[in-house]
Coordinates of C-alpha atoms (C1' of nucleotides) in Angstrom, one line a residue:
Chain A
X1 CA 0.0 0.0 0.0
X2 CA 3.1 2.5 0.7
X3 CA 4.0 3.0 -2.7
X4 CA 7.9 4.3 -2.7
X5 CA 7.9 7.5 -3.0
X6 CA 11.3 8.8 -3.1
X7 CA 11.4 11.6 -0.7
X8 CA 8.7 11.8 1.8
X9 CA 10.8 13.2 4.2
X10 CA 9.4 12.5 7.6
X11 CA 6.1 12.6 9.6
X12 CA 4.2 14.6 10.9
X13 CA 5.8 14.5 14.9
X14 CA 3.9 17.2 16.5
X15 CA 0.3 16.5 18.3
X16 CA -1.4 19.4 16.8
X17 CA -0.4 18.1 13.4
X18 CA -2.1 14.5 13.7
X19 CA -5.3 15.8 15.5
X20 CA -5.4 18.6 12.4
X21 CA -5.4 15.5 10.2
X22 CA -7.9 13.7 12.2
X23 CA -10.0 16.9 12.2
X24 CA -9.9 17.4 8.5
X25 CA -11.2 13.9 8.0
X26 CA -13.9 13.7 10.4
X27 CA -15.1 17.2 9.3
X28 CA -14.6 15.7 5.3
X29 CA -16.5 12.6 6.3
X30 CA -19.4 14.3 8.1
X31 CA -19.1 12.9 11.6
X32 CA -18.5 16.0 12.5
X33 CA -21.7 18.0 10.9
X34 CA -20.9 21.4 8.7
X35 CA -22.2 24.0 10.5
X36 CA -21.8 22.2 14.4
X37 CA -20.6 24.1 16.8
X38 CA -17.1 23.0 18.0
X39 CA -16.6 22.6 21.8
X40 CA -13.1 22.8 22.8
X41 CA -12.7 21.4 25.7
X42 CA -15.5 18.3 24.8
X43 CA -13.0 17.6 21.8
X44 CA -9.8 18.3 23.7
X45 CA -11.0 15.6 26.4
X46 CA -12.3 13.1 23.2
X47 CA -9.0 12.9 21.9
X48 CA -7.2 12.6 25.3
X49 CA -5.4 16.0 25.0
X50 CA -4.8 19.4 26.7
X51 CA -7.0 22.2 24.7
X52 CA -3.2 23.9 23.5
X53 CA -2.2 21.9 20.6
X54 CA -6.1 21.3 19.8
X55 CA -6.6 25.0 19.5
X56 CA -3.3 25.4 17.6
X57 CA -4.8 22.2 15.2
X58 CA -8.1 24.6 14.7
X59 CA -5.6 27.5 13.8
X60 CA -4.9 24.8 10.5
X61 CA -8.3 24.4 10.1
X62 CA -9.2 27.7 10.1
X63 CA -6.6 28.8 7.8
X64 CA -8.0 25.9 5.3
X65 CA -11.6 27.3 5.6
X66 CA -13.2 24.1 7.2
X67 CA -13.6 26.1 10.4
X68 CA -14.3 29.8 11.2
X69 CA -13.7 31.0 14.3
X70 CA -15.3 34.2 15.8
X71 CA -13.2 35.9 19.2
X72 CA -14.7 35.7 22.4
X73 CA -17.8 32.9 20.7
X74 CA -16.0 29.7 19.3
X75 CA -15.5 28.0 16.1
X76 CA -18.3 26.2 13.9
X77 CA -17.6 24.0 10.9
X78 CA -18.6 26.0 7.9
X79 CA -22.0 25.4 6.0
X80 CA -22.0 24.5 2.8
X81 CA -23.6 26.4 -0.4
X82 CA -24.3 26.3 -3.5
X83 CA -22.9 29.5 -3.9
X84 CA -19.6 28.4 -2.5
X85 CA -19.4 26.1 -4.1
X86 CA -19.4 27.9 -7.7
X87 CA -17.0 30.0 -6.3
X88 CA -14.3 27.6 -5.3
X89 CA -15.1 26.4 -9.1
X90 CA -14.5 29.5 -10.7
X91 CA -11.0 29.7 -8.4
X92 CA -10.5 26.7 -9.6
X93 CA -10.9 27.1 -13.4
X94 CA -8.7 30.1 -13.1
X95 CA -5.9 28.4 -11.0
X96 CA -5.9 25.5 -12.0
X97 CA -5.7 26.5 -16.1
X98 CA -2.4 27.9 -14.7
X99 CA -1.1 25.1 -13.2
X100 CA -1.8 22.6 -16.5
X101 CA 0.2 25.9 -18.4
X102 CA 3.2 25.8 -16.0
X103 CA 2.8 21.8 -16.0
X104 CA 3.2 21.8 -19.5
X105 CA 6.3 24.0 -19.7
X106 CA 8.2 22.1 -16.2
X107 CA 7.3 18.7 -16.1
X108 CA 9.8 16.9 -17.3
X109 CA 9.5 12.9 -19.2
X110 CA 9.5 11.4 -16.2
X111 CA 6.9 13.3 -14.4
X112 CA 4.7 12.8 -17.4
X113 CA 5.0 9.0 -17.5
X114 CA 3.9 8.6 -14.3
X115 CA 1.0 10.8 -15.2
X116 CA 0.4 8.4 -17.8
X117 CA 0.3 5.5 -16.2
X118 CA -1.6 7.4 -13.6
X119 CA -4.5 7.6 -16.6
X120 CA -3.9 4.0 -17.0
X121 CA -4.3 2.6 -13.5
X122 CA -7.8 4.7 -13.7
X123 CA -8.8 3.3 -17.0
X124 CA -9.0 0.2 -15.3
X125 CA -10.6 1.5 -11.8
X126 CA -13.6 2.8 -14.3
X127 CA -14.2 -0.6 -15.7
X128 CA -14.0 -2.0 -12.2
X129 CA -15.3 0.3 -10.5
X130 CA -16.8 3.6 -10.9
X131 CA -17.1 5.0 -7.6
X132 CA -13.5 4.9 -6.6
X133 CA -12.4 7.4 -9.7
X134 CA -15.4 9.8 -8.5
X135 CA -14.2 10.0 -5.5
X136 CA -10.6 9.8 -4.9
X137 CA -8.6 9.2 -8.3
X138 CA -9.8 12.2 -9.7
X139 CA -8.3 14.4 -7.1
X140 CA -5.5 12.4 -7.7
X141 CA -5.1 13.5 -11.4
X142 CA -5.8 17.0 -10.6
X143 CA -3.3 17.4 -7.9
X144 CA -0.3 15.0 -9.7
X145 CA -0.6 18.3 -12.3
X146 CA -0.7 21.0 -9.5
X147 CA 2.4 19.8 -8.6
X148 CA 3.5 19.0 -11.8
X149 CA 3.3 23.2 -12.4
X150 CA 6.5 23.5 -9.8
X151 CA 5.3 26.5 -8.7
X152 CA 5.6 26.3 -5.0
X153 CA 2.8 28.9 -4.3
X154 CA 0.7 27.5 -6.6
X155 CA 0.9 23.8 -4.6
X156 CA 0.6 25.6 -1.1
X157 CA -2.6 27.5 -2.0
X158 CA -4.2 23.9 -3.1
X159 CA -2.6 21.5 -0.1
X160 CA -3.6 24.0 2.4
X161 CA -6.6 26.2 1.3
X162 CA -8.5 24.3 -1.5
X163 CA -7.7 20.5 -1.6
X164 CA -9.5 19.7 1.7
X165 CA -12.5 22.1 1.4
X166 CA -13.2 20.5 -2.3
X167 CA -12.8 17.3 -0.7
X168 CA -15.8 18.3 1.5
X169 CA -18.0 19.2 -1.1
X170 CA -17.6 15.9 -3.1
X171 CA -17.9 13.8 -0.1
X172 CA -21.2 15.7 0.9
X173 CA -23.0 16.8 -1.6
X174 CA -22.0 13.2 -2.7
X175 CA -21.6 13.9 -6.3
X176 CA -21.9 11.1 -8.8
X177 CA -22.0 12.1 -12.1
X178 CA -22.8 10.4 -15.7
X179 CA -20.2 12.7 -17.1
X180 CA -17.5 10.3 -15.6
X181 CA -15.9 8.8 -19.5
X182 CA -16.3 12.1 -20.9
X183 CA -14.4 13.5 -18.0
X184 CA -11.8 11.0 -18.1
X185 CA -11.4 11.8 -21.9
X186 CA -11.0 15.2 -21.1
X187 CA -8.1 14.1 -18.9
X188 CA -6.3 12.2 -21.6
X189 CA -6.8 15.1 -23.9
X190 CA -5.1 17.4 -21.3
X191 CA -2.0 15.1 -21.2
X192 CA -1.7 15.0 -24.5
X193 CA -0.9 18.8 -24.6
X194 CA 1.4 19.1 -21.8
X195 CA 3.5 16.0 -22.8
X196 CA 3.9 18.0 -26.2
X197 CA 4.5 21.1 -24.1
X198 CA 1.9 23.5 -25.4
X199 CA 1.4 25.3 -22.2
X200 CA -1.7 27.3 -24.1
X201 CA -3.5 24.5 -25.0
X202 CA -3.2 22.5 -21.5
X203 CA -4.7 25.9 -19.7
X204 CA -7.5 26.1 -22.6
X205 CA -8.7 22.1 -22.1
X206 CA -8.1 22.4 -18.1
X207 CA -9.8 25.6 -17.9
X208 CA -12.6 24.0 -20.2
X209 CA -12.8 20.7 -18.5
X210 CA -13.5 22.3 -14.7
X211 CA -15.8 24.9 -16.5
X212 CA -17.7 21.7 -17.6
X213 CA -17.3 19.7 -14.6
X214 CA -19.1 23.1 -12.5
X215 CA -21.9 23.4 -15.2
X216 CA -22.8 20.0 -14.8
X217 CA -22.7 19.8 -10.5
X218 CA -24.9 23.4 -11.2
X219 CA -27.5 21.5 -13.4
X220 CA -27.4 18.4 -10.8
X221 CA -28.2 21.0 -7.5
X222 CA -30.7 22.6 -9.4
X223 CA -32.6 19.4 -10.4
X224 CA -31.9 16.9 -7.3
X225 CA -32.0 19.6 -3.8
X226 CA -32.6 23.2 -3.2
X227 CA -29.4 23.1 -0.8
X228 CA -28.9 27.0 0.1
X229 CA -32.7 27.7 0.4
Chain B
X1 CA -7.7 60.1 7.7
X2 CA -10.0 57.5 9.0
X3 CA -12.6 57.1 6.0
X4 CA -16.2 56.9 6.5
X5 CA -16.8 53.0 5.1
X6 CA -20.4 52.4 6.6
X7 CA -19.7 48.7 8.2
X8 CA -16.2 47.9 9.2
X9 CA -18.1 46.1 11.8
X10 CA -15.7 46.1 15.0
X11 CA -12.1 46.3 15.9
X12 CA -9.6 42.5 16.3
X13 CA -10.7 42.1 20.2
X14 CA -7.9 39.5 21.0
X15 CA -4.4 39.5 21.8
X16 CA -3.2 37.1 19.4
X17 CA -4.9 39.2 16.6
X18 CA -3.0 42.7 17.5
X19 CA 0.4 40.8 17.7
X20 CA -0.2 39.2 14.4
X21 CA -0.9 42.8 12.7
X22 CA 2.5 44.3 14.5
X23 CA 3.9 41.0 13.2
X24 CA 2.8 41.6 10.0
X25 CA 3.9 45.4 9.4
X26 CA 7.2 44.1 11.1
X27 CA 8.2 41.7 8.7
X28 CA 6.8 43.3 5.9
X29 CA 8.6 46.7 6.9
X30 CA 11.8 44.4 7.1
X31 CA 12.2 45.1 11.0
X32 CA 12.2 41.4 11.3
X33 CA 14.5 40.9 8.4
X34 CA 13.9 38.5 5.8
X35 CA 15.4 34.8 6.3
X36 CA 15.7 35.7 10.4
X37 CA 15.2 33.3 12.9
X38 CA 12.3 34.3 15.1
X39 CA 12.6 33.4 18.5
X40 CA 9.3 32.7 21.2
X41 CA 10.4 33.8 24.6
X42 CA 12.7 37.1 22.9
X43 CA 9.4 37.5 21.3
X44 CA 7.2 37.3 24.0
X45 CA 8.8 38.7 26.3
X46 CA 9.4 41.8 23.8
X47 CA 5.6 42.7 23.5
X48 CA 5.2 41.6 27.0
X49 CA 2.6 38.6 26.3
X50 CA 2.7 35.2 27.0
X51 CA 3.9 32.4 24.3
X52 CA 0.1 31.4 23.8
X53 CA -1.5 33.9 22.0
X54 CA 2.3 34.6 20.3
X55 CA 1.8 31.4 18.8
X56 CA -1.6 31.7 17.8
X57 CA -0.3 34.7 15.7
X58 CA 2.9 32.9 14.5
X59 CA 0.1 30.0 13.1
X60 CA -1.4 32.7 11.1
X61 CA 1.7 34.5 9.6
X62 CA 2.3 31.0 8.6
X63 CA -0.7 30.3 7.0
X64 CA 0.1 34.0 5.2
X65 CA 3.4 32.3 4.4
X66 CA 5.2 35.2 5.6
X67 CA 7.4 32.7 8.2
X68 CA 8.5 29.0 7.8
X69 CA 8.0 26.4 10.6
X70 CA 9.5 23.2 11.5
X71 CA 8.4 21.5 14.3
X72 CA 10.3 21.0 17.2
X73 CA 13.1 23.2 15.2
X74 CA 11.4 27.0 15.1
X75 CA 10.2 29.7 12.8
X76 CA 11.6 31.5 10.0
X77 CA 10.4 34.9 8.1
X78 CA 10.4 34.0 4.6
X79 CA 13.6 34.4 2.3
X80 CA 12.9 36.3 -0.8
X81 CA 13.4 35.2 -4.4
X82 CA 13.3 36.0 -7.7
X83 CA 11.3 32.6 -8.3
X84 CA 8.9 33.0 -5.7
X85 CA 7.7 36.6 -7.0
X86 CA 7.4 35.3 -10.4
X87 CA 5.0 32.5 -9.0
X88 CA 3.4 35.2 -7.2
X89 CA 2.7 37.1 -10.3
X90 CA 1.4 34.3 -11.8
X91 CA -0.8 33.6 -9.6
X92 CA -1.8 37.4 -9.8
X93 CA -2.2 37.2 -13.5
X94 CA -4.8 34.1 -13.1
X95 CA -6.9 34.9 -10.2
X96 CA -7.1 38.9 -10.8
X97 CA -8.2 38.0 -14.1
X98 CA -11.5 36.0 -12.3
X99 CA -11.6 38.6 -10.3
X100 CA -12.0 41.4 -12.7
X101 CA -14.4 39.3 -15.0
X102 CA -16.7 38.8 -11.6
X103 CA -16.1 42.2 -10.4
X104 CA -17.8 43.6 -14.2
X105 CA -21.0 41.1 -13.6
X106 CA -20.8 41.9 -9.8
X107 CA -19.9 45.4 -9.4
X108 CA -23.3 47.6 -8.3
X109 CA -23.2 51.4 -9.8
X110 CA -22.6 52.5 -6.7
X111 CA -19.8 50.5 -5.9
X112 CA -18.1 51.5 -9.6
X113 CA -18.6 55.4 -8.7
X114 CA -16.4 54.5 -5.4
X115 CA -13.7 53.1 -8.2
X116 CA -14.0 55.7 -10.3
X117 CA -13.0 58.5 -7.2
X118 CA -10.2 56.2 -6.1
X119 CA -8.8 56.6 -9.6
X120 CA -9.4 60.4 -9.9
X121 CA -7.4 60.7 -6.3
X122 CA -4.9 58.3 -7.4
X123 CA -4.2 61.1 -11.0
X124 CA -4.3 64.1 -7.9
X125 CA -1.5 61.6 -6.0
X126 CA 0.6 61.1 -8.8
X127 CA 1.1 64.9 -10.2
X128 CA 2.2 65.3 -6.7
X129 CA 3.9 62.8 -5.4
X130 CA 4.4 58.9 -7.2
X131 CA 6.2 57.1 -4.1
X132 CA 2.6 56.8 -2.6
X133 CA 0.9 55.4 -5.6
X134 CA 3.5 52.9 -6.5
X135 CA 3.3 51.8 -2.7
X136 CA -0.3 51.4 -1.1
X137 CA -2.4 52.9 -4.0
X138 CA -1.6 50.3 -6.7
X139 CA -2.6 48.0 -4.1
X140 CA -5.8 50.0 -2.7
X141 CA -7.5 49.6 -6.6
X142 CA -6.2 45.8 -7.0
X143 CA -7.7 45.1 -3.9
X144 CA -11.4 46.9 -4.4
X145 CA -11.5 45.0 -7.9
X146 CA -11.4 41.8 -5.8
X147 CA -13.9 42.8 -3.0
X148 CA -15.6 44.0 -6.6
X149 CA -15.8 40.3 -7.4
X150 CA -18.0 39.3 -4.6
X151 CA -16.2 36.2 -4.5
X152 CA -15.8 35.3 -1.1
X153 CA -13.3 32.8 -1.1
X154 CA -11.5 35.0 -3.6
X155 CA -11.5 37.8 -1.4
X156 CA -10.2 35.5 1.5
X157 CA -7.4 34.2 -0.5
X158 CA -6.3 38.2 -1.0
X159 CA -6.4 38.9 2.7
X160 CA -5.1 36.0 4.0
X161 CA -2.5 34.5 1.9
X162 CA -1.4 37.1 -0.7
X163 CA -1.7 40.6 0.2
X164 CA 0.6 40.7 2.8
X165 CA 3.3 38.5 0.5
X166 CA 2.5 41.3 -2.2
X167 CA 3.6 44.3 0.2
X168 CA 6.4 42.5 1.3
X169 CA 7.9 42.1 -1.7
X170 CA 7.4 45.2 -3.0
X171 CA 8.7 46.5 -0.1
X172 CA 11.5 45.0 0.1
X173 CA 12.5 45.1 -3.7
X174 CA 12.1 48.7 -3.2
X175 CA 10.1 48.5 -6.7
X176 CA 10.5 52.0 -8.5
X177 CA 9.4 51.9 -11.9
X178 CA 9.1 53.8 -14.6
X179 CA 5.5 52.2 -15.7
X180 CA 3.4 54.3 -13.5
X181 CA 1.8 56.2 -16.0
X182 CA 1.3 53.6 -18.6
X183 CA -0.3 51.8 -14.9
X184 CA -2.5 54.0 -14.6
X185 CA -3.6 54.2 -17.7
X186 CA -4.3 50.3 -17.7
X187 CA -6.3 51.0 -14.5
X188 CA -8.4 53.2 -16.4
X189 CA -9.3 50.8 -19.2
X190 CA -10.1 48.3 -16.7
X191 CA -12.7 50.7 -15.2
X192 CA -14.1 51.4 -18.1
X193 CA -14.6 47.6 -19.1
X194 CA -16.1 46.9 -15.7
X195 CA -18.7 49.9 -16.1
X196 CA -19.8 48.0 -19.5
X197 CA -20.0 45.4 -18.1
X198 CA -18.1 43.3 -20.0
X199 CA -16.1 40.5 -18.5
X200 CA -14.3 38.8 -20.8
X201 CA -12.6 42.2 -21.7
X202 CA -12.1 43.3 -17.8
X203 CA -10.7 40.3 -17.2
X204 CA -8.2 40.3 -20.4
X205 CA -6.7 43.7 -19.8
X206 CA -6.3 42.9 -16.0
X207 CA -4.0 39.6 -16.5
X208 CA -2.2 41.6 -19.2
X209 CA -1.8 44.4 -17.0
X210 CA -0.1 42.3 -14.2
X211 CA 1.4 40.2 -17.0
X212 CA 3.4 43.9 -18.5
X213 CA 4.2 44.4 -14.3
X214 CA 5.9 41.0 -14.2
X215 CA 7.4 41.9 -16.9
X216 CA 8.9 44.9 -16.1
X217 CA 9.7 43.1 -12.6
X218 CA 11.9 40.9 -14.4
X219 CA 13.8 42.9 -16.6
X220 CA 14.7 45.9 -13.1
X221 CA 15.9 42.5 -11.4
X222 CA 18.1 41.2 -14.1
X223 CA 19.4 44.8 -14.3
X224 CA 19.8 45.7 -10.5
X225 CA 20.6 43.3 -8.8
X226 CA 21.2 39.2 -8.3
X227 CA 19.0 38.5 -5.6
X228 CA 18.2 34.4 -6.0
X229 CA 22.1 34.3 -6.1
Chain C
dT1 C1' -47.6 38.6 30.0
dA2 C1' -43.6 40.8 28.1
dA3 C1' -39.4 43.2 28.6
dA4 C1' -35.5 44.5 31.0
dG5 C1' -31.8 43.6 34.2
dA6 C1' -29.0 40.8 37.3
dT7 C1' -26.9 36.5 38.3
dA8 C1' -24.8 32.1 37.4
dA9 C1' -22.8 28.8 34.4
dG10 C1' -19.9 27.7 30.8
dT11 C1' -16.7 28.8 27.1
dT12 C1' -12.8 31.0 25.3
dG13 C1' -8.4 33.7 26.0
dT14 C1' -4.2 34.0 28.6
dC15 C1' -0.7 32.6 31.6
dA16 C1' 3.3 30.3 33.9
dA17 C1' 5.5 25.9 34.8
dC18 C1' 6.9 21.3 33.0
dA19 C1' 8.4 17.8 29.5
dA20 C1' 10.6 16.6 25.2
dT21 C1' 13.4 17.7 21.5
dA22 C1' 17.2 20.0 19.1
dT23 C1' 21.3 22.8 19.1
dA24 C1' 25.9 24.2 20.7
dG25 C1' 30.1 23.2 23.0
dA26 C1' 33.6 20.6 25.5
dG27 C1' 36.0 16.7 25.6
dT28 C1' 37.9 12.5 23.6
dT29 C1' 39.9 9.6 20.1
dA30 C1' 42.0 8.5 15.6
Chain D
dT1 C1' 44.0 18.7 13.2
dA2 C1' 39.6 16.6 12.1
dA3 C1' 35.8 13.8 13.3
dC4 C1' 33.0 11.9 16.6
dT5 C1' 30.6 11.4 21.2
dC6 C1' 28.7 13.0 25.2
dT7 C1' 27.0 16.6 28.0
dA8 C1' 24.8 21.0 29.0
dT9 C1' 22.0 24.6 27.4
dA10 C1' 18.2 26.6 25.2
dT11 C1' 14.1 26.2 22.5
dT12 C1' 9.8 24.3 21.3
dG13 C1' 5.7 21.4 22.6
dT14 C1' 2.4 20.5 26.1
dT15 C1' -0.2 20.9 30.2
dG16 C1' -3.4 22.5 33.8
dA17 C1' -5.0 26.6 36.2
dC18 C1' -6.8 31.3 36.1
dA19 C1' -9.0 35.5 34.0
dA20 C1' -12.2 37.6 30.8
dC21 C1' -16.0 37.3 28.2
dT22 C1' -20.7 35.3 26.4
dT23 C1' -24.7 33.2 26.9
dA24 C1' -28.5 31.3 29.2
dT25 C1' -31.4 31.4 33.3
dC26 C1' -33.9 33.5 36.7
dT27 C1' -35.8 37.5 38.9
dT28 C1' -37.8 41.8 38.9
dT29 C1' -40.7 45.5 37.0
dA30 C1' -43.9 47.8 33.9

DNA sequence: TAAAGATAAGTTGTCAACAATATAGAGTTA
DNA sequence: TAACTCTATATTGTTGACAACTTATCTTTA
């Protein structure tokens, strides 16, 4: 299951750092509600620590908007909308077309083989089974070419702001979508460019391909649940 | 001095939160120099607080990226390069684009009046002294575009994680250029496209705006001075 | 009964001391 | 002299107690 990554340089030591983690998935996963009020001292005692390094791992969480935190009141998990949700789209079409142009220019053969193969492993997951590519492998995809743009910033702002906050909204607004083949064409079409290094073309398809991906969750809200009000 | 904006709604309450503005100006100011080690107790004991809420403000200077922390090791303030300003830029290019494109659907009449007097002070501030401009009032218009936007999360990413990176470097870099009038002018045409309403042309001339900056950036560095090394 | 004010309980913010880890320096050995 | 080890110092991580603030409850008054 550990695959051998080179250089994963070390773990996480610190206690605030594994009950951040913990916090991001049980806030992810819903077992901790969006929109709950959090209690410090009730989760401090649940996970058998002093209410320091807890408040230091809601810090984290605030800084990756899973949280938000008012002086003086406490911190409640965020609620989720529909209109947040369009926004963290747009962000995304916008930053992430960048990241497929800088991808393009810096990735070098290697990099882009194991982006390949990537595609390949989820070829197979599709015929096997959808739910898995939904879920998890696209994220994979998208964040192999985040990095992939070697622009430093450009993988901070998604680690620590976006890649857990979009990982909330799949997971609850539990998105499953017909447009899963078409999507995965769209990725093969993306490689494509950045493996012959057109850096205009990868931001035009990415761009495209998360403009599509938002217009169809849109459609899907709008037919399925009034979820804002 | 103190403008009349109707609802700044109410003043940072907690300790943490005053600290982490000083911080802020400090570093950005270079009073805490670039690449410096920052120490807790020195720290601490300096504003005369305890090491709680000082690290509750170092967590969110972190999550500005304006220091580096290792666990168990300490914090650093950020070292400046060449590399990381042009990711910066970048990043500028792609999400102020969004956010001029949003700002032209978003923007009320009222709200474009306000943009138009902030340029027509900005002309006064130039004829008599450019220094300001070129320091907070550049900033002042990018930043009430992306409020403009009414994207939320856009606007968070601005407060949190950019702005204060922006001032920094252009703090630090000292940037004088010789592109304030041609700026300016570029600021105007962006007005104008927002007024009509027109997206897709607000956000073309504000990518290529910061796209000329980055530009120019580049070209004063390779000239001045070798910073990265 | 409804509204306003006082009181009490609980939560968050802050502090100072303790434990664990990392760094610097002295001493030893090759 | 250079490299290594061990020790001492200092820094960070963590804890539990205290202070300040909010919120809910109860009492009082119109």
């Amino acid at each position: 299951m550990a695959e051998p990554l080179e250089n994963e340089p070390a773990i996480a030591s610190t206690i605030a750092d594994t009950v951040c983690s913990k916090l991001q998935n049980a806030i992810v996963e819903g077992i901790i509600p969006a929109g709950s009020k959090i209690s410090e001292p009730a989760l401090a005692n649940e996970f058998g620590i002093s209410r320091g390094p807890l408040r230091e791992a809601l810090s984290r969480l605030e800084a990756s908007n899973l949280i938000e935190r008012k002086p003086n009141v406490g911190a409640r998990v965020v609620t989720l909308t529909r209109e947040h949700l369009v926004e963290i789209y747009l962000i995304r079409e916008s930053l992430e077309g960048l990241a497929a142009r800088q991808a393009a220019e810096n990735m070098s053969d290697k990099d882009i083989n194991e982006l390949d193969a990537l595609l390949e492993k989820h070829q197979q997951q599709i015929k096997q089974d959808q739910s898995y590519y939904q879920k998890e492998g696209d994220m994979d995809f998208h964040f192999r070419i985040i990095k992939g743009s070697k622009n430093s910033h450009l993988i901070d702002m998604f680690s620590n702001d976006l890649y857990h906050l979009i990982r909330l909204y799949r997971y609850q607004f539990g998105m499953v979508s017909k447009r899963v083949p078409r999507a995965f064409v769209e990725h093969g079409q993306i490689v494509d460019a950045i493996r012959q290094h057109d850096g205009e073309l990868a931001q035009f398809l990415m761009s495209r391909h998360i403009r599509s991906s938002r217009i169809n969750v849109e459609k899907m809200l709008d037919e399925h649940l009034a979820l804002t009000d």
